[in-house]
XYZ file of C-alpha atoms in Angstrom:
568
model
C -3.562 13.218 -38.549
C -4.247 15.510 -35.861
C -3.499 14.033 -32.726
C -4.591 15.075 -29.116
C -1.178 14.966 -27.811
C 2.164 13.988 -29.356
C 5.191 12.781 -26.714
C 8.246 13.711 -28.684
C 12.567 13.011 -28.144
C 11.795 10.613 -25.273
C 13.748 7.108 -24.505
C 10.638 4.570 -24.443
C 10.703 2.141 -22.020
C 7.492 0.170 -22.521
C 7.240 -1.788 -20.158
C 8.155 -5.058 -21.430
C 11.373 -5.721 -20.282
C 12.717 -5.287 -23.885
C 15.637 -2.566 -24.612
C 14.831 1.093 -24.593
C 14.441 3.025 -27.739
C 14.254 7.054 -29.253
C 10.601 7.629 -30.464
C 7.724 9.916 -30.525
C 4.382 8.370 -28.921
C 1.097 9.941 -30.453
C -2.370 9.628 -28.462
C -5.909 10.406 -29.416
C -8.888 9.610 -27.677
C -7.375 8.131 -24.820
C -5.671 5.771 -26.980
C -2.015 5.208 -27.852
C -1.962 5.712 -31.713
C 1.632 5.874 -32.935
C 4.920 5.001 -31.780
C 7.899 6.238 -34.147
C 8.955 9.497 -35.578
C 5.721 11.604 -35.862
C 5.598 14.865 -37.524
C 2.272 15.603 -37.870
C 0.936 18.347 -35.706
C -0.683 17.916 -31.696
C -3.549 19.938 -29.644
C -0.232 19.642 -27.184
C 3.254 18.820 -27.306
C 5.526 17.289 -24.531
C 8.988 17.710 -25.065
C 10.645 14.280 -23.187
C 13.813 15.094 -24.331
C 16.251 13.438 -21.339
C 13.114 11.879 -20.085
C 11.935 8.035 -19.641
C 8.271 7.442 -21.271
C 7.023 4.577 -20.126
C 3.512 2.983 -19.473
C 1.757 4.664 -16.086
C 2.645 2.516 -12.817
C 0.061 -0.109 -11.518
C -0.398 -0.816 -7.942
C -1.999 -3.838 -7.172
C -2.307 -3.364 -3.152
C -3.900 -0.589 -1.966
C -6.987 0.659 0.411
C -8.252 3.442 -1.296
C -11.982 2.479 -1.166
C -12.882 5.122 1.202
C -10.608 7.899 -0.143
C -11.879 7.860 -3.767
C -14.876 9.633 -2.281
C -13.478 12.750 -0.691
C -9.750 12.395 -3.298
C -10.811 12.685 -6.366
C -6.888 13.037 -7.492
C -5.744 10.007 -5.669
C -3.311 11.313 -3.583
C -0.455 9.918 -2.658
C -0.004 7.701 -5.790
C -0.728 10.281 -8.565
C 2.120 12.191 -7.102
C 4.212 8.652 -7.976
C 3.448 8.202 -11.656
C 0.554 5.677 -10.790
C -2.354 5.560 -12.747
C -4.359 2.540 -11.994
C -4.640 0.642 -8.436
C -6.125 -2.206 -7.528
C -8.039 -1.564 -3.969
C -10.148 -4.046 -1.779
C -7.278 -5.389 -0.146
C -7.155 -7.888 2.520
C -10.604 -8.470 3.200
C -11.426 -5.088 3.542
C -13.738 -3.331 1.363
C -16.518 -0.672 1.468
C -19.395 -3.369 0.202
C -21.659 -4.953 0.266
C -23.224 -2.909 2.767
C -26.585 -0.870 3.593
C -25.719 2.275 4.902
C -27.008 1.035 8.433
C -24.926 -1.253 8.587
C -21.507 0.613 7.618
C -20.457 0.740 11.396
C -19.802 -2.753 11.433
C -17.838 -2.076 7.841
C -15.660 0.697 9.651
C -15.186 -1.519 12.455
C -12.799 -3.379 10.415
C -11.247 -1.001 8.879
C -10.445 1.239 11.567
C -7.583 0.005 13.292
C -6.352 -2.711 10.825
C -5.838 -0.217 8.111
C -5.758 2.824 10.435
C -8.398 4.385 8.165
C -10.236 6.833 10.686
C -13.869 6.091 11.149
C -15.078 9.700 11.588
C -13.095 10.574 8.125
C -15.547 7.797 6.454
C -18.536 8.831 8.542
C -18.048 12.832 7.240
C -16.092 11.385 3.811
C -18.146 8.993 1.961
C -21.606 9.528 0.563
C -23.259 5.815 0.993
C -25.992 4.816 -1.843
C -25.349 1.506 -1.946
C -26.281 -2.287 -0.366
C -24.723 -4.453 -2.381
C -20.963 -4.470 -4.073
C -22.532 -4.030 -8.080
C -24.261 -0.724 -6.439
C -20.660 0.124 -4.945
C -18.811 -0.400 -8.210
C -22.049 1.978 -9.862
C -20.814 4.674 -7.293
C -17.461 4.524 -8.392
C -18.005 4.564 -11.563
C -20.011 8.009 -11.008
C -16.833 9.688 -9.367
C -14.298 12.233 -10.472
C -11.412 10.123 -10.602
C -7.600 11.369 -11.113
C -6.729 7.439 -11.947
C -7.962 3.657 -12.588
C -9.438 1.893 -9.870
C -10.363 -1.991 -9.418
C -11.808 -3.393 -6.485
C -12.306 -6.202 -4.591
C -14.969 -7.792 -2.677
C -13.746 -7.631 0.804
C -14.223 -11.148 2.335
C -14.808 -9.129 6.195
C -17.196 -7.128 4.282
C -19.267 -10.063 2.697
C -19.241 -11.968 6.190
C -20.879 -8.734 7.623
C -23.063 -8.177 4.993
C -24.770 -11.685 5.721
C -24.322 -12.608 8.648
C -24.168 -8.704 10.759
C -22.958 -9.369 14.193
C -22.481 -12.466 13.985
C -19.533 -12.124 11.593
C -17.693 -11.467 14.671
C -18.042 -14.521 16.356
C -19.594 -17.446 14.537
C -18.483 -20.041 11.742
C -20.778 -19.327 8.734
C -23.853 -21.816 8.612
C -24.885 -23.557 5.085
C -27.402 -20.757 4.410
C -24.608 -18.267 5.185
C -22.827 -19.875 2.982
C -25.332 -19.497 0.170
C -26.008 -16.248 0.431
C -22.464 -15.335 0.187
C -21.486 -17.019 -2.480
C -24.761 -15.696 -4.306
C -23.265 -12.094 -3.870
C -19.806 -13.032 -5.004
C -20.883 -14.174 -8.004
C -23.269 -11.087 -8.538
C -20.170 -8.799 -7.652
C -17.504 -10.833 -9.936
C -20.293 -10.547 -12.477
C -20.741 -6.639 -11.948
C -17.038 -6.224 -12.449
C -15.227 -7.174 -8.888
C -11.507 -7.878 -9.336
C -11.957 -10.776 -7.064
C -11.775 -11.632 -3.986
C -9.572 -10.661 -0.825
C -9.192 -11.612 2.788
C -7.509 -11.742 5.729
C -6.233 -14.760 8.158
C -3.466 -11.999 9.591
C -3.108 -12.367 13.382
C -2.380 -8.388 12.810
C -5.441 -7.528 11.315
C -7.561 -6.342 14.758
C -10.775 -4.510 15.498
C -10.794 -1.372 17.872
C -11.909 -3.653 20.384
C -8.774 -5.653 19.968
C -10.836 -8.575 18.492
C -9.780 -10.927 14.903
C -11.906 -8.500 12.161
C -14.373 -10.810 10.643
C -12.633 -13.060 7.651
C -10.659 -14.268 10.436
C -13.542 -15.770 11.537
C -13.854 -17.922 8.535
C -12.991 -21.538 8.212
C -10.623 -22.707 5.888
C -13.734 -24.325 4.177
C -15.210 -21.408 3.603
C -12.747 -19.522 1.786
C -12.358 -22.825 -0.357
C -16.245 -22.181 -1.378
C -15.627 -18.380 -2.153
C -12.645 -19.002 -3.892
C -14.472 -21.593 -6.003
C -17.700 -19.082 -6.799
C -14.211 -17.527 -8.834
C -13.388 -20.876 -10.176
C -16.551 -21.329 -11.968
C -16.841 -17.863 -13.623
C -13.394 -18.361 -14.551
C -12.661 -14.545 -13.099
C -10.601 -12.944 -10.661
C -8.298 -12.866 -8.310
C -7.677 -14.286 -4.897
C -5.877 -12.046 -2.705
C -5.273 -12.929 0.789
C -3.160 -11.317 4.002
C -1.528 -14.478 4.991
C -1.989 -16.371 8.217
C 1.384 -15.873 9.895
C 3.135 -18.770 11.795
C 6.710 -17.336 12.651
C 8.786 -19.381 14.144
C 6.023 -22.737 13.687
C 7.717 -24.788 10.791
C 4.550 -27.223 11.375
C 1.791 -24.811 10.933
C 3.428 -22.952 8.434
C 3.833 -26.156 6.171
C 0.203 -26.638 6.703
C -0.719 -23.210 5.829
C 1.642 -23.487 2.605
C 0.123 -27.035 1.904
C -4.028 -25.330 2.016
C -2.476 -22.380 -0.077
C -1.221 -24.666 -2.810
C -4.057 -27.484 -3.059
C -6.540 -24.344 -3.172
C -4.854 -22.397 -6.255
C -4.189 -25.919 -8.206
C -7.624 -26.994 -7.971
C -9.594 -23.996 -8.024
C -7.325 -22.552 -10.778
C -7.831 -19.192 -9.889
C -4.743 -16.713 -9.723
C -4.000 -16.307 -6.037
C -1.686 -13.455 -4.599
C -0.242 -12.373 -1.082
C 2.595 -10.381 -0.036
C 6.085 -11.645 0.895
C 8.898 -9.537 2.556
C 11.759 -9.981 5.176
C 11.883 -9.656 8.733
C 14.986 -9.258 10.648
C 13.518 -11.451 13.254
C 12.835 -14.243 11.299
C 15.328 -14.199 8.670
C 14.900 -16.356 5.838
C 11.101 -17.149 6.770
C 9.651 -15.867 3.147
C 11.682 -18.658 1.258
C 9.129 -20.989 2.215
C 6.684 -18.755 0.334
C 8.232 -18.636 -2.954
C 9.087 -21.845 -3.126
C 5.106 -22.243 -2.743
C 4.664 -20.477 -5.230
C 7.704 -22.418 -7.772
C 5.885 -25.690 -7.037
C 1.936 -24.261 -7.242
C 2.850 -23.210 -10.802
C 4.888 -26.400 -11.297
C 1.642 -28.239 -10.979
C -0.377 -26.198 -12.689
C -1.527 -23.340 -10.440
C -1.324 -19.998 -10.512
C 0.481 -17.753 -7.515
C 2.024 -14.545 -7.851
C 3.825 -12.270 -5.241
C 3.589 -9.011 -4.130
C 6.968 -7.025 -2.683
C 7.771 -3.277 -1.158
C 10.863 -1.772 -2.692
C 11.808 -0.572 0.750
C 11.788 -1.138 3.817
C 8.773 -0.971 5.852
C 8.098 0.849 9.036
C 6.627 3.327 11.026
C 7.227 6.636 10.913
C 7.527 8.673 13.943
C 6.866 12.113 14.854
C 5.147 14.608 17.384
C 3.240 15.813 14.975
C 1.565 12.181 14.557
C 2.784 9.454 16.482
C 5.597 8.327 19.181
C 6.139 4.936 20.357
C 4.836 6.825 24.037
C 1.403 7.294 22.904
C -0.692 4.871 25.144
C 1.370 5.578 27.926
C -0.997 7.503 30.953
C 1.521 10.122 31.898
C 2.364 10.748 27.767
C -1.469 10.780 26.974
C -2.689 13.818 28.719
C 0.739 15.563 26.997
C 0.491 14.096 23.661
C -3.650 15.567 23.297
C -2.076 18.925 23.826
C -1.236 21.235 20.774
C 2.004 21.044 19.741
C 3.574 24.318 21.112
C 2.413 23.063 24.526
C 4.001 19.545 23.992
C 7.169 21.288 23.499
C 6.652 23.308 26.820
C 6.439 19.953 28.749
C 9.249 18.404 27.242
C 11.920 21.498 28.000
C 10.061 21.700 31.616
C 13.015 19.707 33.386
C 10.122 17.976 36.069
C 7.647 17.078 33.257
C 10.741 15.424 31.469
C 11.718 13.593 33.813
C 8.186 12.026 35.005
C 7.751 11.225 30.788
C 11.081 9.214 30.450
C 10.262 7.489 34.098
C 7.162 6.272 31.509
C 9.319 5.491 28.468
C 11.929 3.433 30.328
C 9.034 0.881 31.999
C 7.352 1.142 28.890
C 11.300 -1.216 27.302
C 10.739 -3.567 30.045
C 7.164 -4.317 29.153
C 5.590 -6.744 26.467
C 4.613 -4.811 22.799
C 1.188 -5.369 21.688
C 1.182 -2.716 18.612
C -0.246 -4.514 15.559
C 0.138 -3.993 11.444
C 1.413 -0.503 11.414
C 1.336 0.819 14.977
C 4.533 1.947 16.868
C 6.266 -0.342 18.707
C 7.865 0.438 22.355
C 11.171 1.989 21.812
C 14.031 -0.001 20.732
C 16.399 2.846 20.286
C 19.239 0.496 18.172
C 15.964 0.138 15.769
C 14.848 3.540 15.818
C 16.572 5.945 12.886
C 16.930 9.581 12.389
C 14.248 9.976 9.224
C 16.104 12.883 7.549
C 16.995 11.618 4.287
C 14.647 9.404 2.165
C 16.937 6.620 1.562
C 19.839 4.259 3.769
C 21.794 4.295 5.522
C 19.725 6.096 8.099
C 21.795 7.130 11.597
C 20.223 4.793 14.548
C 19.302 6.755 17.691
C 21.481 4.737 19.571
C 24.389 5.452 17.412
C 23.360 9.297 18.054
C 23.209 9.140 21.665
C 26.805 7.611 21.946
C 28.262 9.888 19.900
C 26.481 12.800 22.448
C 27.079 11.024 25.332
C 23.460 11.104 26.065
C 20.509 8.064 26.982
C 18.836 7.152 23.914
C 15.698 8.762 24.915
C 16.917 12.179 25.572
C 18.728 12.100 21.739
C 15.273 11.281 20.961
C 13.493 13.809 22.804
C 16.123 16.707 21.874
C 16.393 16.191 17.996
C 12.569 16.520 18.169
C 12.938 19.656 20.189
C 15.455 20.902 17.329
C 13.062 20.899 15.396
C 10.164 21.670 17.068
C 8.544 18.928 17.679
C 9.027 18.435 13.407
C 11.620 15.911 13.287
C 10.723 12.514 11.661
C 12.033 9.107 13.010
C 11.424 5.764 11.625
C 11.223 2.699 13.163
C 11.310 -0.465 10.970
C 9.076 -3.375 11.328
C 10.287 -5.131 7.684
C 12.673 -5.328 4.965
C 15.195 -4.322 6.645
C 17.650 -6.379 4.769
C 18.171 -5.236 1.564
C 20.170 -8.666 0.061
C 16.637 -10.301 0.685
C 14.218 -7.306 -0.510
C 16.397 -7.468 -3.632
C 15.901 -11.762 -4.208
C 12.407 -11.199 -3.173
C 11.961 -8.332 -5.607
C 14.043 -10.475 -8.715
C 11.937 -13.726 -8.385
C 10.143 -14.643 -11.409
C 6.431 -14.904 -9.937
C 7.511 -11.227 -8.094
C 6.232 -8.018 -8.597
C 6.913 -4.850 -6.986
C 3.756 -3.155 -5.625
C 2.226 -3.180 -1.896
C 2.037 0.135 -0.840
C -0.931 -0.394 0.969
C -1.574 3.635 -0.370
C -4.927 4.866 1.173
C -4.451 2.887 4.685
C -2.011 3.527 7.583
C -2.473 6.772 6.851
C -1.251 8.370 10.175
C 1.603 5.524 10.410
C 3.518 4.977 7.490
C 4.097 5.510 3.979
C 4.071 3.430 0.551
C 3.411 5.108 -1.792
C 6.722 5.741 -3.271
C 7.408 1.951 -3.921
C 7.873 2.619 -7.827
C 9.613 5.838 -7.554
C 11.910 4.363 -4.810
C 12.915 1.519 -6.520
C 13.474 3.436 -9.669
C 15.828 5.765 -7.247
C 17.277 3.625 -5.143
C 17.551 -0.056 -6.761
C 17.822 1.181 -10.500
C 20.191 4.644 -10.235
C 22.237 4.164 -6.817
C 22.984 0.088 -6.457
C 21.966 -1.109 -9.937
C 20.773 -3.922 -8.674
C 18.375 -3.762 -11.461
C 17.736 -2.545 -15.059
C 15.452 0.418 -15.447
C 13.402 -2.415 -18.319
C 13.226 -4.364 -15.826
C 12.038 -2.532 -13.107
C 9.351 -0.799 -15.333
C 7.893 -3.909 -16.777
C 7.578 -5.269 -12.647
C 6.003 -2.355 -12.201
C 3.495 -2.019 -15.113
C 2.855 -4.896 -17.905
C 3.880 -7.978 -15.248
C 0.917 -6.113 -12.735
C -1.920 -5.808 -15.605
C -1.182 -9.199 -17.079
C -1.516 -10.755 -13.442
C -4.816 -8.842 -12.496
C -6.186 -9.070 -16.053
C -5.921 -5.270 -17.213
C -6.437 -5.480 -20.477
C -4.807 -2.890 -22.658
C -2.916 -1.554 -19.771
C 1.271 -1.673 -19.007
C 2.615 -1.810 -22.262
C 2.887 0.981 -24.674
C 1.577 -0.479 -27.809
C -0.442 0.991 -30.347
C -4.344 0.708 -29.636
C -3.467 0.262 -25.687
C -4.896 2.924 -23.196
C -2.513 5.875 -23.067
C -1.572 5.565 -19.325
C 2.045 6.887 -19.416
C 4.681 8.031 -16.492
C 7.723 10.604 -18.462
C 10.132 10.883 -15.810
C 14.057 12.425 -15.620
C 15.664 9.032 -14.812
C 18.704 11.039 -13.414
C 15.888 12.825 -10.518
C 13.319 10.503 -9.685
C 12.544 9.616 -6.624
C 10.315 10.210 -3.624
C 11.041 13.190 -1.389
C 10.796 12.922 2.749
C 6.869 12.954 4.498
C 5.003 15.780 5.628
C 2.080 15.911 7.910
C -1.010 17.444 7.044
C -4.978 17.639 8.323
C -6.698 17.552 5.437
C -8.498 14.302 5.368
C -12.533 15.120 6.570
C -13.393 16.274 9.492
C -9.601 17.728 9.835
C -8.282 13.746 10.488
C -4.269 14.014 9.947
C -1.785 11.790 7.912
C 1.700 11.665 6.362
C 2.040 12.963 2.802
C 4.767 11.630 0.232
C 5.468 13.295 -2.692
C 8.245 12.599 -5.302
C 10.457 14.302 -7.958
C 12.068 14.168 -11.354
C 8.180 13.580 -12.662
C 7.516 15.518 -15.992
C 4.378 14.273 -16.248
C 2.088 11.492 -15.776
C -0.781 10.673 -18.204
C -4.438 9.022 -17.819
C -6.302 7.791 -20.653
C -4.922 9.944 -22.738
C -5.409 12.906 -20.397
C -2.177 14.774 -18.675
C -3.341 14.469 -14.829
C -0.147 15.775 -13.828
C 2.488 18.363 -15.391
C 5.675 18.415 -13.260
C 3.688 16.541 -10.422
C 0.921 19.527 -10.130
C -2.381 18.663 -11.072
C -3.682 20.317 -14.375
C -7.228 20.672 -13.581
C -8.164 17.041 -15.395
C -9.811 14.050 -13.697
C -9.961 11.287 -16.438
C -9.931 8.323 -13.989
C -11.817 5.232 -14.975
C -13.090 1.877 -13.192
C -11.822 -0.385 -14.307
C -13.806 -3.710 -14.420
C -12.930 -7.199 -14.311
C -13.365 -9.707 -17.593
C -16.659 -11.479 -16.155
C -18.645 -8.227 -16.545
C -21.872 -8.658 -18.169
């Protein structure tokens, strides 16, 4: 047989959680046809001798609803060995929405997910009202990789109710009409539902973006328009209630009684904060006893830690501040000027040191004031990082000065990173082992001046697989791939089976891993964010398509949408 392209010499790793194995994969028509020793011939041949071939990486959390208009590769996760994502996240979604509407659409999006609003205005082609037409659209695209979407819960409250979505409970009619859509979108192909009851999840304005509007009851109803079509997923950015044992068992009480007797698959994400240590046990032991009477839960992890990442060339915990603001709108060269003028210095760390004694009001992703013990030295892509503190002391120096003059080493280039999560690693790694766990969350597409997450698979593969071994690379792979397509229903995606879609990562597992940010402007209208890219990649392949040949793009854009089981 002649086959389009034949993998040969590589270790298979297939994703589920069974031992590795020496064979030759051969695909044809996007389709995995043979796995063993082939010798028949091949349009093309990869050579994966030394190389890991295992199925392509699936990221279940992402924001990338926007982006797959004006990225048709799907930057930064094609750069990771993803190939399918799952975007509509926390309540946040594109549609439904008429194109005169979409203001109130960016309005949610724009500081929640940091997704600029004059990138979407210049970036995205509307031609759609409801989310069926959206899904249409998508279809229509060059695409690098998979996508499934969500209906965004903020986005359906707007779409009915406009303004109002802002500030009012939903009324019965309300009600109807948004449940009428749901079912028309899970019908057309939605991957569920999301929302958002996450105290971080702000407007511009500093107001709750519009699912947090919503009444328990409400989301009950939605949830149960999924119940009855017996498709999709509930997704939701939890309601957070640190340090309030009593509203946090009532939260975790709602949570369960909705997934047992709704029976649809819910999911949220669960990490560690050094603040609260300890406070996600509570949520997997939700989801031990949901499935213990009969539910279904499922949680999504980060392989790392979480943060914010700092730098002149995007943002400084200083930002806001008057004296900083007039500096920090200057171009770069000029910032530097200011900061070596001895006068200008001193009036900008005057700024920085009231700015400690006063109360933080950054949300999701946004700096936080200064906390120099908490503040690292971003020069290598893995722990243990150097603290600025630490740096200072051994200099003899404030904290802020260490800060100011490895940025001026560097010209203003130097990256920080300031953690907000995950910071211990004995609870990302219980978190990331617990049977209802996977490891995905990147939140790729969103925070894009703030932070980056896209390397979750190729980090965990570095750092939790090949430095600690902490984990097997089978098992790692399979929570990366088959354990996220069973969960979200991708049929025929994760494993590498014969008749499966040929969605493959071939990596060195000796190499891989993600290499340090860069900053770039290349979103529209010139709007800048942070760029991840990764190594030890050989190539990553999409429905039987090579995307990506040493982690350069060949030209190819064999992306699909990928639509849920209720499609009609």
């Amino acid at each position: 047989m002649q086959f389009d392209i034949v993998i040969r010499n590589g270790m298979v790793v297939d994703g589920s959680g069974l031992a590795r194995y020496r064979a030759d994969i051969g695909i044809a028509a996007g389709r995995i046809v043979t796995i063993g020793k082939i010798r028949d011939s091949a349009r093309e041949n990869i050579d994966a001798e030394g190389h890991v071939v295992a199925p392509g990486f699936i990221d279940g959390h992402t924001h990338m609803d926007a982006q797959v208009f004006w990225d048709a590769l799907g930057t930064c996760s094609c750069w990771h060995g993803v190939t399918s994502v799952v975007m509509g996240n926390c309540g946040f979604s594109l549609a439904p929405c008429p194109e005169k509407d979409k203001s109130l659409v960016i309005r949610n999006l724009e500081r929640a997910e940091d997704i600029s609003g004059a990138a979407m205005n210049a970036g995205v082609k509307w031609s759609w009202n409801t989310f069926s037409e959206y899904l249409d659209a998508v279809d229509r695209l060059p695409k690098g990789i998979n996508y499934a979407a969500y209906v965004g819960h903020s986005a359906l409250r707007t779409f009915v109710m406009g303004e109002r979505a802002f500030t009012d409970e939903a009324s019965p009619g309300d009600m109807d009409a948004m449940k009428r859509e749901l079912r028309d979108a899970i019908r057309a192909g939605a991957a569920g539902l999301s929302t958002s009851r996450s105290p971080s999840h702000n407007t511009p304005q500093g107001q709750p973006v519009a699912s947090r509007l919503a009444t328990w009851d409400e989301v009950k109803q939605l949830v149960g328009v999924m119940g009855d079509l017996h498709s999709g997923v509930f997704e939701i950015a939890r309601e957070q209630h640190l340090g309030e044992p009593d509203k946090q068992a009532d939260f975790i009480q709602r949570m369960k009684t909705l997934a047992i007797e709704s029976g649809v698959p819910a999911t949220f994400g669960v990490i560690s904060r050094r603040k609260y240590p300890n406070s996600w046990r509570p949520y997997l032991q939700m989801a031990d006893e949901a499935a213990a009477a009969g539910g279904r839960m499922f949680i999504q992890t980060r392989s790392k830690w979480g943060g914010v990442i700092l730098t002149f060339e995007s943002n400084t915990p200083f930002d806001k501040l008057p004296v900083w603001r007039d500096i920090r709108n200057l171009p770069l060269a000029e910032q530097e000027a200011a900061l070596r003028n001895p006068e200008m210095r001193r009036k900008l760390k005057e700024a920085a040191t009231e700015q400690e004694r006063q109360p933080d009001r950054a949300v999701g992703a946004e700096p936080r004031a200064a906390n120099y013990d908490w503040i690292f030295l971003y020069d290598r892509v893995k722990p243990p990082y150097r603290s600025i503190a630490e740096i200072a002391k051994e200099r003899s120096q404030d904290p802020f000065d260490t800060f100011v003059d490895l940025a001026l080493e560097k010209h203003l280039k130097q990256f920080f990173f300031q953690p907000t999560n995950n910071e211990d690693e004995a609870s990302v790694l219980e978190i990331m082992k617990h049977p209802r766990s996977i490891v995905t969350f990147s939140d790729s597409g969103a925070h894009v001046s703030q932070t980056i997450g896209s390397s979750v698979f190729t980090y965990l593969l570095d750092y939790w697989v090949r430095d600690k071994e902490a984990m097997t690379l089978e098992e790692a792979v399979r929570r990366s791939t088959f354990d996220t397509a069973a969960y979200w229903g991708l049929t025929g995606r994760g494993l590498l089976r014969e008749g499966w879609a040929a969605d493959l990562a071939i990596f060195d597992p000796d190499k891989v891993g993600p290499q340090l940010p860069t900053v770039d402007h290349d979103l529209p209208s010139g709007v800048r964010r942070l760029k991840e890219k990764s190594q030890g990649l050989l190539a990553t392949i999409v429905n039987g398509q090579v995307l990506m040949r040493n982690n350069e793009h060949t030209g190819a854009l064999p992306g699909q949408l990928l639509r849920g089981s209720a499609h009609e």
